[in-house]
Short mmCIF file of C-alpha atoms and ligand atoms in Angstrom, two decimals:
data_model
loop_
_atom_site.label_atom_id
_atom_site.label_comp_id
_atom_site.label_asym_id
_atom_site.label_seq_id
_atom_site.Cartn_x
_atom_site.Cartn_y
_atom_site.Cartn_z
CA UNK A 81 -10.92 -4.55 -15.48
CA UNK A 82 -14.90 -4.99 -15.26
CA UNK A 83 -15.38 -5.48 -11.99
CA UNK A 84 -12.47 -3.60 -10.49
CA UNK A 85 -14.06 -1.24 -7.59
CA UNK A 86 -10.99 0.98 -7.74
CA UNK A 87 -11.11 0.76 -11.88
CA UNK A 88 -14.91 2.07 -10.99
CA UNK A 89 -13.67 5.05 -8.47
CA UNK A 90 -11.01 5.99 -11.51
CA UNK A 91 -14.32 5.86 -14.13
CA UNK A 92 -16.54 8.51 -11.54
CA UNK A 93 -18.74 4.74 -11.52
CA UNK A 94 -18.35 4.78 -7.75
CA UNK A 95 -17.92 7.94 -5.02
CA UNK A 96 -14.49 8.56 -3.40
CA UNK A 97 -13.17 11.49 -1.54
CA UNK A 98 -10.37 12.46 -3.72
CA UNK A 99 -7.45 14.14 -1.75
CA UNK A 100 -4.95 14.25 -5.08
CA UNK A 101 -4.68 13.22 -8.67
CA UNK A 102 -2.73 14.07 -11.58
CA UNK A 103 -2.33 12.32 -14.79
CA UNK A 104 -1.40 8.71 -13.68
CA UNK A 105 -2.22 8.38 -10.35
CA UNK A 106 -5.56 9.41 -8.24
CA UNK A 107 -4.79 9.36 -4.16
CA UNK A 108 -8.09 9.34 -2.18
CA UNK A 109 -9.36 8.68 1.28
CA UNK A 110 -9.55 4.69 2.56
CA UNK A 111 -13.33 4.14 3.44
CA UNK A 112 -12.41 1.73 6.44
CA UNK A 113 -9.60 3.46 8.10
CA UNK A 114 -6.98 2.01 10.35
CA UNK A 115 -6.26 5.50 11.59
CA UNK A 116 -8.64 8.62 10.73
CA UNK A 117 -6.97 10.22 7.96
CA UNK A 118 -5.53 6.99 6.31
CA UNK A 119 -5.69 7.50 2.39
CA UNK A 120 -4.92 5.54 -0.66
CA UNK A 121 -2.91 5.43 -3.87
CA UNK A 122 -3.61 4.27 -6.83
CA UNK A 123 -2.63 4.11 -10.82
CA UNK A 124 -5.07 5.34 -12.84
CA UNK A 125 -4.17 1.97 -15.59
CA UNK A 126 -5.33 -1.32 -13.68
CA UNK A 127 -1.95 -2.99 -12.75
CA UNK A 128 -1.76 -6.07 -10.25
CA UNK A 129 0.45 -7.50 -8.18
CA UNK A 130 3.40 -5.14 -7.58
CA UNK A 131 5.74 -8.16 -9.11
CA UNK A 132 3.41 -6.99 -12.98
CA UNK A 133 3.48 -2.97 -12.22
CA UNK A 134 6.05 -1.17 -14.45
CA UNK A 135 8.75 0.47 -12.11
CA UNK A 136 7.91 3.66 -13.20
CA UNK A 137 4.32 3.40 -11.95
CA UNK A 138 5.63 1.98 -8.41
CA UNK A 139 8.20 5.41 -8.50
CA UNK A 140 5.07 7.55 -9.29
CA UNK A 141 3.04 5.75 -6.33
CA UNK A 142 5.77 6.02 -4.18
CA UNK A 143 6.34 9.55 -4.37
CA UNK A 144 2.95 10.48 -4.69
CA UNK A 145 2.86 8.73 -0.92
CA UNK A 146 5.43 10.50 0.22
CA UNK A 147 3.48 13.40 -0.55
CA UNK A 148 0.67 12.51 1.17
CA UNK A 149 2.64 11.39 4.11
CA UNK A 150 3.76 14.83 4.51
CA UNK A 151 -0.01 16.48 4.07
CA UNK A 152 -0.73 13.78 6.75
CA UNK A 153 2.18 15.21 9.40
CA UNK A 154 1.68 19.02 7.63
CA UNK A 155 -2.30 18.71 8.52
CA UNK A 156 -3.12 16.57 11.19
CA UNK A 157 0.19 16.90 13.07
CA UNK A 158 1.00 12.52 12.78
CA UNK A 159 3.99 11.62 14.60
CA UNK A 160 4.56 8.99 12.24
CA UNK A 161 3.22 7.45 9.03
CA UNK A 162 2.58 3.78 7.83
CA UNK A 163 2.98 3.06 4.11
CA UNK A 164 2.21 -0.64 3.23
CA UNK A 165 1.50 -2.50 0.25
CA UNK A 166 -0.05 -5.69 -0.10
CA UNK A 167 0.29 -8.24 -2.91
CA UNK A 168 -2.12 -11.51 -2.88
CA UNK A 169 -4.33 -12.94 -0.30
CA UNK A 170 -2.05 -14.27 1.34
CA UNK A 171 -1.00 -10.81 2.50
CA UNK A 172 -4.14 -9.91 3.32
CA UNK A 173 -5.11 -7.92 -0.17
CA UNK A 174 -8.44 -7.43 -0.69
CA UNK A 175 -9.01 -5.36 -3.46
CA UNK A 176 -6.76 -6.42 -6.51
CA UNK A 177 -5.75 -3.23 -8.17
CA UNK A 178 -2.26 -2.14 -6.89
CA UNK A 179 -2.43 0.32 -4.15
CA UNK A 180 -0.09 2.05 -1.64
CA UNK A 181 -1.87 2.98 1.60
CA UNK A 182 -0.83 5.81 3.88
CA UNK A 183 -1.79 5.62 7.65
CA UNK A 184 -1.11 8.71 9.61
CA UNK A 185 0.17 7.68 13.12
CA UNK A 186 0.22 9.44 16.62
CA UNK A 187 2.01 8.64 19.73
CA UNK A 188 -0.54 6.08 21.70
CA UNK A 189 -2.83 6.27 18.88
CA UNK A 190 -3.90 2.41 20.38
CA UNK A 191 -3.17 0.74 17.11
CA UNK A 192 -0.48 -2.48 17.57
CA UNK A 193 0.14 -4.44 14.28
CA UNK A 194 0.04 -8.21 15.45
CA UNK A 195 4.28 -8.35 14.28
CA UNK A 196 5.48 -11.00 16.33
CA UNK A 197 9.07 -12.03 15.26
CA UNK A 198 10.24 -15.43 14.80
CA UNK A 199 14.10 -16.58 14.91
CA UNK A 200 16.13 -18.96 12.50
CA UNK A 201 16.72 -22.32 13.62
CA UNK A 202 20.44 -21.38 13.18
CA UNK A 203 22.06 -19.16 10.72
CA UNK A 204 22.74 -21.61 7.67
CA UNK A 205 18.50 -21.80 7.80
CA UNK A 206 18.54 -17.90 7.23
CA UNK A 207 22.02 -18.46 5.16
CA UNK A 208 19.87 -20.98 2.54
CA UNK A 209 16.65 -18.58 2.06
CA UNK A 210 19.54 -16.03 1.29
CA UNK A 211 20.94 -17.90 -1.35
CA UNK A 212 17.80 -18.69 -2.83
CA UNK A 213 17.11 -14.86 -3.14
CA UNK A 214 20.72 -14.02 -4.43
CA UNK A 215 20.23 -16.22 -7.71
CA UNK A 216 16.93 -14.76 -8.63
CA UNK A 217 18.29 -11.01 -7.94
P1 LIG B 588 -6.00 -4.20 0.84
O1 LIG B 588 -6.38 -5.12 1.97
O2 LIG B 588 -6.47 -4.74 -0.49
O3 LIG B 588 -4.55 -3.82 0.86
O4 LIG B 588 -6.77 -2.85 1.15
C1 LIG B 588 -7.93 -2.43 0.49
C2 LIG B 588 -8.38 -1.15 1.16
O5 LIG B 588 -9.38 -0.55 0.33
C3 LIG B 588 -9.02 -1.36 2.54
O6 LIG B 588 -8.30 -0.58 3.49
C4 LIG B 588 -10.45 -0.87 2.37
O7 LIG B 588 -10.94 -0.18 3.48
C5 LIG B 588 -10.36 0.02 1.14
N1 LIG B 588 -11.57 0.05 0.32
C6 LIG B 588 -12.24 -1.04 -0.14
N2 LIG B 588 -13.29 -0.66 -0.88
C7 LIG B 588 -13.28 0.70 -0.89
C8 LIG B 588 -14.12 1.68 -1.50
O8 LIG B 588 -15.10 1.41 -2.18
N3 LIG B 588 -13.79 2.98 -1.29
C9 LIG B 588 -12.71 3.36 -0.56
N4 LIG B 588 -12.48 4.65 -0.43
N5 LIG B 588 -11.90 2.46 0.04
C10 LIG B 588 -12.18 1.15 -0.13
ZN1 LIG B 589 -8.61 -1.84 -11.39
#
């Protein structure tokens, strides 16, 4: 992909502070971080969204997280760890090249995501959205 920044990181086109990499994947810090210490993983093949990624590159980026999720506790002593993944604008993706980030947390590190839970109108609302899901699955 041409104008891919994290196809341009993978080519040595653009800097990045490479924490890990091995043949398929390349795991490096997040420029903007949520938390100091929050990093990012990525396939080295351009894939996008997660609904066109071959499973076994979502295992590899998965367990290449869960990696750096323990460097993060191993290193910086986090309490916790974030991993999210976001598919379309809609979610909020901004760079379209799947990634997994990996946010090291701390107790009363400040940082609240804005989750604000809703509730069903009854349960045959939540009942119907199930059903929907069972006959694609
Ligand atoms: P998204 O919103 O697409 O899930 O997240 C994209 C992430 O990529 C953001 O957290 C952003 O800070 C990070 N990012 C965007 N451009 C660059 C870059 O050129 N270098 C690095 N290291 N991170 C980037
Ligand atoms: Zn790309």
């Amino acid at each position: 992909m041409n104008n891919c920044i994290f196809c341009k990181i993978i080519q040595k086109e653009i800097p990045a502070t490479v924490i890990y990499e091995d043949d398929d994947v390349l795991a490096f810090m997040d420029i903007g971080p949520i938390i100091k210490g929050h990093a990012l993983v990525i396939p080295k093949k351009h894939y996008d969204p997660i609904t066109e990624t071959p499973d076994e590159i979502i295992a590899k980026l998965h367990i290449t997280a869960k990696k750096i999720a323990t460097a993060q506790m191993n290193a910086f002593g986090a309490d916790g760890v974030n991993i999210l993944q976001n598919n379309g604008r809609a979610s909020g993706q901004e760079v379209e090249h799947i990634h997994v980030h990996i946010i090291p947390r701390f107790e009363n590190d400040g940082h609240h995501w804005n989750w604000k839970p809703k509730t069903y109108e009854n349960f045959d609302e939540m009942n119907e959205l199930a059903g929907k899901l069972q006959e694609q699955l």
